[in-house]
XYZ file of C-alpha atoms in Angstrom:
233
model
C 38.568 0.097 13.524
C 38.421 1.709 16.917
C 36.358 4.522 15.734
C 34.006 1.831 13.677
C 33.748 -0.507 17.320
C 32.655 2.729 19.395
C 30.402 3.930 17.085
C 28.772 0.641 16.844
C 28.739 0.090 20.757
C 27.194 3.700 20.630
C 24.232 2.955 18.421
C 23.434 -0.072 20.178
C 23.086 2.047 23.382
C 21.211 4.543 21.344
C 18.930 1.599 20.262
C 18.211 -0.058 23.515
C 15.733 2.235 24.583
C 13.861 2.532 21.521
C 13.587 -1.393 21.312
C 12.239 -1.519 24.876
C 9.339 0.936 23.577
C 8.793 -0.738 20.587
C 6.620 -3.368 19.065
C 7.479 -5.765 16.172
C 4.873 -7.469 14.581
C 4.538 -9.714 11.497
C 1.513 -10.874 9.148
C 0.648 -13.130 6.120
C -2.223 -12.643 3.834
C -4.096 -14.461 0.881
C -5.843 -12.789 -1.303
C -8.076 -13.598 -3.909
C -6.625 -10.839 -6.078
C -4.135 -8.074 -5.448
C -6.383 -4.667 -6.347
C -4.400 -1.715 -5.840
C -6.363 1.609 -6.139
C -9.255 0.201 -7.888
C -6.656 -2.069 -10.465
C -5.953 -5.499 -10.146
C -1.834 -5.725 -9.601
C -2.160 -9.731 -10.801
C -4.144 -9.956 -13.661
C -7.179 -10.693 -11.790
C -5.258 -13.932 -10.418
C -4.851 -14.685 -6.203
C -2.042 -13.596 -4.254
C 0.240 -14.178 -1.557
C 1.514 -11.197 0.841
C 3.471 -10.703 4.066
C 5.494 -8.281 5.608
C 6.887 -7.103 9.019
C 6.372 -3.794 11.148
C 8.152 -1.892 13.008
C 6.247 0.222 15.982
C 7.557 2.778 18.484
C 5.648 4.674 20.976
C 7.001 7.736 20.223
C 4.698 7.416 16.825
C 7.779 6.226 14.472
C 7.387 3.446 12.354
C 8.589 1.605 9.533
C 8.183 -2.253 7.579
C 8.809 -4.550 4.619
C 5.623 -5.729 2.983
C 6.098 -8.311 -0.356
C 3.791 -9.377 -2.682
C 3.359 -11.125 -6.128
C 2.206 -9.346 -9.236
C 1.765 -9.704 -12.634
C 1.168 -6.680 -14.886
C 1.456 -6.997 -18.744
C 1.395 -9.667 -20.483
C 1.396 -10.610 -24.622
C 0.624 -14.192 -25.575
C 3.033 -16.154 -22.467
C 5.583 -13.639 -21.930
C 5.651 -10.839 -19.303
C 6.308 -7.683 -21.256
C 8.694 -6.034 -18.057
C 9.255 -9.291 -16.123
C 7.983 -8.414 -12.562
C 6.562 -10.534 -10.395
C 7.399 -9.397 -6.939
C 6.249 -5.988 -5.757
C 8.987 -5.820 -2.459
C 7.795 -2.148 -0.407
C 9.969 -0.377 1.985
C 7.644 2.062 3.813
C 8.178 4.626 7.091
C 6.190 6.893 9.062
C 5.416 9.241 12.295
C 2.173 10.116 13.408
C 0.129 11.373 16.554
C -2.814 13.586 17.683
C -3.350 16.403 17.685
C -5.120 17.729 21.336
C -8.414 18.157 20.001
C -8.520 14.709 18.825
C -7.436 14.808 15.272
C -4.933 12.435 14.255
C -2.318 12.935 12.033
C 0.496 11.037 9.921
C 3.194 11.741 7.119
C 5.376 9.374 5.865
C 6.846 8.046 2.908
C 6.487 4.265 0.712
C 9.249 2.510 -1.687
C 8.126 0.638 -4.387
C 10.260 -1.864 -5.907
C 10.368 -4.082 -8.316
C 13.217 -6.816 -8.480
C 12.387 -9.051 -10.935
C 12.012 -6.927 -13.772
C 13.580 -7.960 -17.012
C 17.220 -6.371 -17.575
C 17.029 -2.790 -18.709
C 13.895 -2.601 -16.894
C 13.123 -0.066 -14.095
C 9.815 0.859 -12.639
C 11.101 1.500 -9.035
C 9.833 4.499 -7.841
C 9.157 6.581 -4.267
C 5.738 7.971 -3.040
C 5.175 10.359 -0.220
C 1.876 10.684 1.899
C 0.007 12.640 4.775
C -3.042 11.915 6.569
C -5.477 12.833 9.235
C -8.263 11.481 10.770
C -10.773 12.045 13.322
C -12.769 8.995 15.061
C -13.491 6.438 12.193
C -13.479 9.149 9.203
C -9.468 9.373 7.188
C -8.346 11.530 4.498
C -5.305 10.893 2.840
C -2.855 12.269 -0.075
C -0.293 10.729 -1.768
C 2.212 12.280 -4.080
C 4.974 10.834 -6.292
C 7.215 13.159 -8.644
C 8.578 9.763 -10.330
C 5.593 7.675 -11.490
C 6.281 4.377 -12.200
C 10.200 5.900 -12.716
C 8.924 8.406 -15.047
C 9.589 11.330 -13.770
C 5.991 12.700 -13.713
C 3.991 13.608 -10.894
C 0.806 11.518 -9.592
C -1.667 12.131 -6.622
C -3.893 10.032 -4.822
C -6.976 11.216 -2.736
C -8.448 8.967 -0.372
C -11.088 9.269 2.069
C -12.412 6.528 3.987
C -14.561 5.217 7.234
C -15.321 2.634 9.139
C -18.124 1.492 11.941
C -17.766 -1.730 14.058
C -20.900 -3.279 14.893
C -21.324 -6.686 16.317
C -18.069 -8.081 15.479
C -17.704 -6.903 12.506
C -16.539 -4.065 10.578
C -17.869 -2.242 8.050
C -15.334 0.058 5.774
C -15.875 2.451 3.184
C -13.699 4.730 0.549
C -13.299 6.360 -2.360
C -10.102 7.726 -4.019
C -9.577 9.967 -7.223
C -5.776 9.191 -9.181
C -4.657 12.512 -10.750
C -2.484 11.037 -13.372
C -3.086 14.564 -15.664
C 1.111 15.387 -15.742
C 1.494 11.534 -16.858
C -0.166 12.124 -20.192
C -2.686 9.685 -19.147
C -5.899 9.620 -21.557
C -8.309 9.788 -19.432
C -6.426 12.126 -16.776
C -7.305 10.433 -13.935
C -10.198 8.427 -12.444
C -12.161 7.782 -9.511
C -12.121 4.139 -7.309
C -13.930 2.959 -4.436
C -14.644 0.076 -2.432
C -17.078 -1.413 0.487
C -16.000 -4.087 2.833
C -16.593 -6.312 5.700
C -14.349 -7.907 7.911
C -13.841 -10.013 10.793
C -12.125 -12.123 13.010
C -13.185 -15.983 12.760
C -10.801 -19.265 14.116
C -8.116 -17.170 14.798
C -8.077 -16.000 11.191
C -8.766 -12.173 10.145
C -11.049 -12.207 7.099
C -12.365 -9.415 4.716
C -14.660 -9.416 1.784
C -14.979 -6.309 -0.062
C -15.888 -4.708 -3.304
C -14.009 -2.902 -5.572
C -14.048 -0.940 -8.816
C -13.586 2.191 -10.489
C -15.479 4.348 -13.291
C -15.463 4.494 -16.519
C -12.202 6.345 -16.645
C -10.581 3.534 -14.797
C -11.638 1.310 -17.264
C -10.883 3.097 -20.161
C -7.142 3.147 -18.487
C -6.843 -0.131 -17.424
C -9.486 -2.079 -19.510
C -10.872 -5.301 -17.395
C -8.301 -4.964 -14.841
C -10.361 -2.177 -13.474
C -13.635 -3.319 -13.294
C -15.930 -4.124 -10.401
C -15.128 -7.337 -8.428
C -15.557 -8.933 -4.759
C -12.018 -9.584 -3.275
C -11.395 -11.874 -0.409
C -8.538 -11.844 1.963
C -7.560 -14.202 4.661
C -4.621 -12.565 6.978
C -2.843 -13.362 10.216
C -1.007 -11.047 12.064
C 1.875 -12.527 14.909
C-alpha cells in the first residue's frame, strides 16, 4: 500500500508539468451522414458525434471521439448489432526545420454494441507529413475489421482559405487486395467548404468514390453532399 501511495504521489508530480503545457479541448458535431472513406458508416441516415482531446506542447496527443453507426441491415434487424463506433486515438508530431511537418500515431476502433459473439474491434496505425496546406497520409491495419488481414489507406489532401472560408480537397485509394476484396480496392474523394457562422463551425462537402467503391459497397458509396454542424469548447 505504501509502495502503491508513492507511486501514485509520484505520477501526479510527473503529471503536473505536462498538464500545465497542455490543452484539453472538447467538440460536438451533427452530421447529415457519417461517410467514412468515401462509405456512408449510417446507412445514409444523420449522425451525432463528440469527443475530447488531449494536447501537449511537446507534440503528444491523444482523445475519445464517439459516434453512431449503422452498418448491415436485413429486413429490421442489424445483422452484427453495432451502433456506436467509440475511437481511442494517440499521436506525436512536429516539423521538421525546413518546414515539413510530420506525425505518426495510432487509432482504436471499437465497437461495443455488437451482438454477442460479435467482434469487429480492430487497431490502425498512421504517418503523415505535410508542407503548408498540401498532406499526405498512410494508414495501415494488419487486423481489418478483426480479420487478421492487412488494409492501407492513401490520402492526400489540401486546403486554401480565402475570405472566410475554406476550401478542402482529397482523394484516397483503400488497398483492401490481402482482404479478398472483389474489387481490390478503390479510389474516394471529396470537395468541401467550410466556415465559421453564429458561433457555429459549418462544412458542406462532397463525397464519393468510383466504380470500385460502388461495386464494394453498393449505394452506400455513391456520390452525396454531406453537411456538418460542429462546436468545439
Amino acid at each position: 500500500m505504501h509502495k502503491l501511495i508513492r507511486s501514485s504521489l509520484a505520477a501526479g508530480l510527473l503529471a503536473a508539468p505536462m498538464l500545465a503545457n497542455a490543452e484539453i479541448s472538447a467538440n460536438v458535431a451533427l452530421t447529415s451522414d457519417y461517410v467514412w472513406r468515401g462509405v456512408s458508416q449510417t446507412l445514409e441516415d444523420p449522425a451525432i458525434q463528440g469527443g475530447f482531446d488531449y494536447a501537449h506542447d511537446s507534440g503528444f496527443a491523444a482523445g475519445v471521439w464517439a459516434s453512431n453507426v449503422d452498418f448491415y441491415e436485413t429486413g429490421d434487424i442489424d445483422d452484427d448489432g453495432a451502433d456506436m463506433e467509440l475511437d481511442l486515438y494517440a499521436s506525436y508530431g512536429g516539423e521538421f526545420g525546413n518546414g515539413i511537418g510530420y506525425s505518426v500515431g495510432l487509432i482504436y476502433y471499437m465497437y461495443p454494441e455488437t451482438d454477442p459473439g460479435v467482434d469487429i474491434d480492430w487497431l490502425e496505425f498512421n504517418a503523415g507529413l505535410s508542407y503548408g496546406p498540401v498532406s499526405f497520409a498512410i494508414n495501415y491495419t494488419s487486423d481489418f475489421i478483426n480479420s487478421g488481414d492487412d488494409a492501407i489507406y492513401y490520402s492526400l489532401g489540401g486546403e486554401h482559405e480565402i475570405n472566410g472560408f475554406t476550401l478542402a480537397a482529397a482523394v484516397g485509394y483503400y488497398d483492401l487486395s490481402d482482404t479478398g476484396a472483389d474489387p481490390d480496392g478503390y479510389i474516394d474523394w471529396k470537395l468541401g467548404v467550410s466556415t465559421s457562422f453564429v458561433g457555429l463551425d459549418w462544412d458542406l462537402s462532397y463525397t464519393d468514390t468510383n466504380g470500385d467503391g460502388e461495386d464494394l459497397f453498393g449505394d452506400l458509396a455513391d456520390g452525396r453532399a454531406v453537411l456538418t454542424v460542429s462546436k468545439s469548447f
